Amino acid sequence: MNSTAETKIRAYKEAVNKKLDEYLKIQYPEEIWESMRYSVLAGGKRIRPVLTLETCNVLSGSYEKALPAACAIEMLHCQSLIHDDLPCMDNDDYRRGKLTNHKVFGESTAVLAGDALLSFAPQMIIQHTVCDDSVKLKILEEFLINAGAEKLIAGQVVDIASEGKQISKETLDFIHKNKTGALFKLSLRIGAILGGADEKILTALTEFAEKLGLAFQISDDILDETATIETLGKTPHKDKAAGKVTYLSFYGMEEAKKRLAFLCESACDILEEHGIKSEVLKEIALSINERVR
Ligand code: GRG
């Protein structure tokens, strides 16, 4: 990876980790905060908050304004992972190379930790974002729509309902667009709104996010098939075992890799076409393709 982009990404991650640690201080009753902290501070690539910070930075020259929202998006992502790992959903014992939340804290606390993160996240946006109220309302709306039954939850519901069934390409696209794509879109859009993007740039970055989200899910599907528990940090080969139709099972390895490369290249083209000069966004797009090579 380009070393300037790498240095910037490292700095963004450090800023996010520090803020998350600060926001999630232990309060009474300790058990719930410990459970929330366990999953949120368990590592993770922090790709979504990095996207938010860089987008705000490239448009406005600073990223700090987007830090509370970037942390909120990571909390939402962690909530979705905690719930996804539960026995009633994807049922996994490992996440980010550690035991899953319910394995350590029990199912009831894991459910509550997810719920708590979901309401604590927008609370952080409200309390800590320094911007006009109209802008705050707009980013909160984006957050709540993407976290809810129209996006993230819709994707998860159709994903679960599709297990063991032959599904159409449209249904597969619907699952990916919502289950994974919604948070990528949210990350870029909130960064862009806080960075003061005009409608044209906001639309371009939304298209960039759509391509990135789909590319990321294709790479995730491929890694589920090819990676080990050590590199993946969670149990591999779960899609096949659950009878899931994935990009890989639908298109085959060669075509899935071709589509992945094409999506990452065309995401970079969008940046170029709109004069969005971000080595970080470009490098993230390229690194999603490189994950599976
Ligand atoms: C919002 C109430 C509410 C529920 C959410 C459980 C659920 C509904 C959705 C699950 C969504 C899900 C787990 C999608 C998978 C997305 C994905 C590819 C996750 C892996 O992301 P990485 O690789 O993980 O960025 P790290 O650990 O690096 O952060």
Short mmCIF file of N, CA and C and ligand atoms in Angstrom, two decimals, residues 44-45 47-48 74 76-77 79-81 83-84 89 95-96 118 147 152-153 156 179-180 216-217 220 291, ligand 1:
data_model
loop_
_atom_site.label_atom_id
_atom_site.label_comp_id
_atom_site.label_asym_id
_atom_site.label_seq_id
_atom_site.Cartn_x
_atom_site.Cartn_y
_atom_site.Cartn_z
N GLY A 44 -10.34 -5.27 14.86
CA GLY A 44 -11.18 -4.98 13.69
C GLY A 44 -10.44 -4.01 12.80
N LYS A 45 -10.76 -4.05 11.53
CA LYS A 45 -10.00 -3.25 10.56
C LYS A 45 -10.36 -1.78 10.60
N ILE A 47 -12.48 -0.24 8.91
CA ILE A 47 -12.57 0.29 7.54
C ILE A 47 -13.68 1.35 7.40
N ARG A 48 -14.81 1.13 8.09
CA ARG A 48 -15.94 2.07 7.93
C ARG A 48 -15.63 3.44 8.54
N GLU A 74 -18.87 2.69 13.78
CA GLU A 74 -18.16 1.48 14.23
C GLU A 74 -18.97 0.77 15.33
N LEU A 76 -22.22 0.76 15.61
CA LEU A 76 -23.32 0.09 14.90
C LEU A 76 -22.82 -1.19 14.24
N HIS A 77 -21.68 -1.10 13.58
CA HIS A 77 -21.08 -2.28 12.94
C HIS A 77 -20.84 -3.38 13.99
N GLN A 79 -22.29 -3.77 16.87
CA GLN A 79 -23.60 -4.29 17.29
C GLN A 79 -24.08 -5.35 16.33
N SER A 80 -23.95 -5.07 15.02
CA SER A 80 -24.45 -6.04 14.03
C SER A 80 -23.63 -7.33 14.10
N LEU A 81 -22.33 -7.22 14.42
CA LEU A 81 -21.50 -8.43 14.55
C LEU A 81 -21.89 -9.24 15.78
N HIS A 83 -24.79 -9.38 17.30
CA HIS A 83 -26.07 -10.05 17.06
C HIS A 83 -25.95 -11.13 15.99
N ASP A 84 -25.14 -10.85 14.97
CA ASP A 84 -24.97 -11.84 13.89
C ASP A 84 -24.35 -13.13 14.42
N MET A 89 -28.76 -16.60 15.11
CA MET A 89 -28.47 -16.02 13.79
C MET A 89 -27.39 -16.86 13.12
N ARG A 95 -14.79 -14.29 16.72
CA ARG A 95 -14.90 -13.03 15.95
C ARG A 95 -13.66 -12.22 16.27
N ARG A 96 -13.05 -11.68 15.25
CA ARG A 96 -11.84 -10.88 15.43
C ARG A 96 -10.78 -11.65 16.24
N LEU A 118 -26.54 0.18 19.95
CA LEU A 118 -27.40 0.76 18.92
C LEU A 118 -28.01 2.10 19.36
N ALA A 147 -29.41 1.80 9.70
CA ALA A 147 -29.35 0.79 10.77
C ALA A 147 -30.64 -0.02 10.85
N LEU A 152 -30.05 -2.29 6.86
CA LEU A 152 -29.24 -3.35 7.47
C LEU A 152 -30.09 -4.55 7.92
N ILE A 153 -31.15 -4.27 8.64
CA ILE A 153 -31.99 -5.37 9.15
C ILE A 153 -32.68 -6.09 7.98
N GLN A 156 -30.29 -8.57 6.56
CA GLN A 156 -30.09 -9.73 7.44
C GLN A 156 -31.31 -10.67 7.39
N LYS A 179 -27.17 -5.71 3.68
CA LYS A 179 -26.45 -6.28 4.82
C LYS A 179 -25.05 -5.68 4.96
N THR A 180 -24.37 -5.50 3.87
CA THR A 180 -23.01 -4.96 3.91
C THR A 180 -22.95 -3.55 3.32
N PHE A 216 -16.52 -5.45 -1.22
CA PHE A 216 -16.12 -5.96 0.09
C PHE A 216 -16.83 -7.28 0.41
N GLN A 217 -18.12 -7.34 0.09
CA GLN A 217 -18.87 -8.57 0.36
C GLN A 217 -18.38 -9.73 -0.51
N ASP A 220 -15.33 -10.91 1.05
CA ASP A 220 -15.68 -11.65 2.27
C ASP A 220 -16.16 -13.07 1.94
N ARG A 291 -7.14 -8.26 -1.10
CA ARG A 291 -7.40 -9.20 0.03
C ARG A 291 -7.42 -10.66 -0.41
C1 GRG B 1 -29.28 -3.06 13.44
C2 GRG B 1 -30.74 -4.11 15.21
C3 GRG B 1 -29.82 -4.27 14.10
C4 GRG B 1 -29.48 -5.53 13.70
C5 GRG B 1 -28.49 -5.81 12.70
C6 GRG B 1 -27.30 -8.83 12.77
C7 GRG B 1 -27.67 -7.87 11.72
C8 GRG B 1 -28.87 -7.03 11.90
C9 GRG B 1 -26.95 -7.72 10.59
C10 GRG B 1 -25.72 -8.49 10.32
C11 GRG B 1 -24.92 -7.77 9.33
C12 GRG B 1 -23.60 -8.41 9.07
C13 GRG B 1 -22.92 -9.21 10.13
C14 GRG B 1 -23.03 -8.24 7.88
C15 GRG B 1 -21.72 -8.77 7.51
C16 GRG B 1 -20.87 -7.61 7.07
C17 GRG B 1 -19.42 -7.94 7.07
C18 GRG B 1 -18.79 -8.27 5.78
C19 GRG B 1 -18.72 -7.93 8.23
C20 GRG B 1 -17.27 -8.09 8.38
O1 GRG B 1 -16.72 -6.78 8.37
P1 GRG B 1 -15.18 -6.51 8.58
O2 GRG B 1 -14.38 -7.51 7.81
O3 GRG B 1 -15.01 -6.82 10.13
O4 GRG B 1 -14.92 -5.08 8.30
P2 GRG B 1 -13.97 -6.18 11.17
O5 GRG B 1 -13.93 -7.18 12.28
O6 GRG B 1 -12.65 -6.00 10.50
O7 GRG B 1 -14.57 -4.89 11.61
#
